[in-house]
XYZ file of C-alpha atoms in Angstrom:
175
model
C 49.000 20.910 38.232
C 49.498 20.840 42.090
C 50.557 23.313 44.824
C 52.774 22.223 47.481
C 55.144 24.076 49.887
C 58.714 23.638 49.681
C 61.207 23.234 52.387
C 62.117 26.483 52.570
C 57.780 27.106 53.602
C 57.052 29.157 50.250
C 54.975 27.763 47.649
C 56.226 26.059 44.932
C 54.105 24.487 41.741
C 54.931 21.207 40.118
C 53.581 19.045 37.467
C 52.616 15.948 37.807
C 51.634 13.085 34.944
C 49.824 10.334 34.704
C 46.041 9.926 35.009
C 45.330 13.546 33.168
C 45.530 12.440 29.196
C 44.143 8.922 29.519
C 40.884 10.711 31.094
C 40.763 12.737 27.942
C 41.682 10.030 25.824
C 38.641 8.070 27.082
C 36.601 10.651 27.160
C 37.498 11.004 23.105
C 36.778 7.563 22.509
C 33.782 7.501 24.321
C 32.041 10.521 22.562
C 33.300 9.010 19.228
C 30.922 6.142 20.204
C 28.135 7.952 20.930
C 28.234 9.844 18.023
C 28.446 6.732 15.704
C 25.616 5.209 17.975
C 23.868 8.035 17.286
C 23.940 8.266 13.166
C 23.108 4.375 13.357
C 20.164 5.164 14.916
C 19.295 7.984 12.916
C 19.785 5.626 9.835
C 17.682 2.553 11.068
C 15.192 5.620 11.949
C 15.414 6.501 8.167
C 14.737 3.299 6.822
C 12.024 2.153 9.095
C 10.113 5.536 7.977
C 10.546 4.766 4.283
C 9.636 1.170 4.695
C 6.369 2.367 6.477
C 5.439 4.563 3.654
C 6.341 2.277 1.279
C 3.633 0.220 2.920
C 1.522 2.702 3.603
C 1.488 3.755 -0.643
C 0.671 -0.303 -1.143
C -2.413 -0.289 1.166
C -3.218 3.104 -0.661
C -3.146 1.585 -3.976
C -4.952 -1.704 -2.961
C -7.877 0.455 -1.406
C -8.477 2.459 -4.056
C -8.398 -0.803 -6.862
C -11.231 -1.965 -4.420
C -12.974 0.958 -4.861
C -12.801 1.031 -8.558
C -14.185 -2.425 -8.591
C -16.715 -1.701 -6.155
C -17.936 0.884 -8.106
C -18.199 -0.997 -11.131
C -20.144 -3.752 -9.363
C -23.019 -0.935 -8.341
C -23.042 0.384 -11.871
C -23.038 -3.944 -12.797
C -26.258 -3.956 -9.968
C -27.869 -0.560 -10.679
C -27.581 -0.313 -14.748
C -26.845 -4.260 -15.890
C -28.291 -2.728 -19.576
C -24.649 -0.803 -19.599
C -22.366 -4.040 -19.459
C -20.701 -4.754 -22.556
C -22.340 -7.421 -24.481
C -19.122 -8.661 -25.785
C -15.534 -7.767 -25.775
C -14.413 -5.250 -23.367
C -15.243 -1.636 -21.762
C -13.283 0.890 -20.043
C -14.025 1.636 -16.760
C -13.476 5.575 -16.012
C -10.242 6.660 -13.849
C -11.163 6.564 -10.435
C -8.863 8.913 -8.259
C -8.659 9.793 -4.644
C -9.036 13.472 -3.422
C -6.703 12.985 -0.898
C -3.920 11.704 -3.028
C -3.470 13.481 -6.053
C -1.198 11.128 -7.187
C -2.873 7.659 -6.815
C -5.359 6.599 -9.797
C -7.355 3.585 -10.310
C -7.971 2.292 -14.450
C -9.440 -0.829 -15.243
C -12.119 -2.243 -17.600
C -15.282 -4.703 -17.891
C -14.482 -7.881 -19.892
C -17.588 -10.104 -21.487
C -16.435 -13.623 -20.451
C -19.457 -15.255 -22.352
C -22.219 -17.174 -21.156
C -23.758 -20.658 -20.104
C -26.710 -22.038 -17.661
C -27.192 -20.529 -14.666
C -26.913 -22.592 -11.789
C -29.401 -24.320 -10.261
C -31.842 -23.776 -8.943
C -31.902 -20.721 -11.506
C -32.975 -21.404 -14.818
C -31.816 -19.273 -18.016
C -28.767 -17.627 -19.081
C -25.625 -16.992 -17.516
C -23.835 -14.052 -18.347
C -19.961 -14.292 -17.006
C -18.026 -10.626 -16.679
C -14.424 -9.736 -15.644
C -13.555 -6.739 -13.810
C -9.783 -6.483 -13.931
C -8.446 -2.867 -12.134
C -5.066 -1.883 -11.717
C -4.337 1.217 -8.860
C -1.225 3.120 -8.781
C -0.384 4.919 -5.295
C 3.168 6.633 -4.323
C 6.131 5.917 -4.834
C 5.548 3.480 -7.596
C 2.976 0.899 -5.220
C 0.622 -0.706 -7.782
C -2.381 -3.102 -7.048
C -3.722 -5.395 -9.295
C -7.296 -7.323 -8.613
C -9.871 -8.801 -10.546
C -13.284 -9.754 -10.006
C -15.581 -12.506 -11.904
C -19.278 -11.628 -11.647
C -22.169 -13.074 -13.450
C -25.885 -12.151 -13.711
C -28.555 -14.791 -14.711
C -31.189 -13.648 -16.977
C -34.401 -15.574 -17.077
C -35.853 -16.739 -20.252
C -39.134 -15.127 -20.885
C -41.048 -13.430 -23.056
C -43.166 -11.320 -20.623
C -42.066 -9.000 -17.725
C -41.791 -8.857 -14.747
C -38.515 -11.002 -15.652
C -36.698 -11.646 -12.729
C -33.189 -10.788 -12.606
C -30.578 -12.056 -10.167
C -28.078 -8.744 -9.052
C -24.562 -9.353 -9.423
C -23.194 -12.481 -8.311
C -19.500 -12.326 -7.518
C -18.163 -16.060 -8.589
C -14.022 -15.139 -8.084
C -11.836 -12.674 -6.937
C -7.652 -12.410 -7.112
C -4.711 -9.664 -5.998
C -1.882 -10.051 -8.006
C 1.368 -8.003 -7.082
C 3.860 -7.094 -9.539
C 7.124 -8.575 -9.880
């Protein structure tokens, strides 16, 4: 609205269009923009944080299988008399403290034995760790280790007695 005089000198009020609704119109628009611009971001936001957990649960799940078969490998080096001597063993369930959700099972296999290599001499026994680790959300890890130990033939002690050997070692992800 503007104020002008009149010819007659007294004030007089008059409307004038024109610039007033496209300003507002624009202004519309523009906030409509923003606000999409903002939910997009808020989305992308979303899905970058659940892809980061997601990832975060995997590495979870792959430490804690490597724990379980680190652990087995010290009870393999500190107590070799406990190995199976053929078929398999359970390993116990190997949790984490910090996740109450994650758990690690897996199991000693006998593989069976041949000659140790050289230059050891006696018999090679061949074991198969195979662990798998669930984590959030679903995230599994899958690993297993081959190990063997070479016992020396003879018939008096001190026999010595090679420590674990680790011979292979494989991650497999699920489909």
């Amino acid at each position: 609205m503007k104020q002008a005089l009149n010819k007659t000198g007294k004030c007089s009020i008059s409307q004038t269009y024109g610039q007033g609704g496209a300003a507002l119109a624009i202004t519309l628009m523009l906030l409509a923009f923003l606000s999409l611009a903002g939910i997009s971001g808020l989305r992308a936001a979303t899905v970058a944080l659940r892809l980061s957990t997601a990832l975060q649960d995997a590495d979870q799940a792959f430490a804690l299988s490597t724990r379980a078969i680190d652990h087995a490998l010290t009870t393999a080096r500190d107590d070799p008399a406990s190995l199976p001597a053929s078929g398999t063993q359970t390993l116990p369930t190997l949790r984490d403290p910090a996740y109450p959700e994650s758990r690690a099972d897996g199991e000693i296999r006998f593989a069976g034995t041949q000659s140790c290599p050289a230059p050891l001499t006696g018999t090679r026994y061949d074991y198969e760790i195979r662990v798998t680790a669930t984590a959030g959300r679903g995230a599994l890890s899958h690993q297993r280790q081959h190990f063997y130990y070479c016992r020396p033939a003879c018939s008096t002690p001190p026999c010595a007695e090679t420590g674990p050997v680790k011979s292979g070692w494989q991650v497999t992800q699920p489909d």
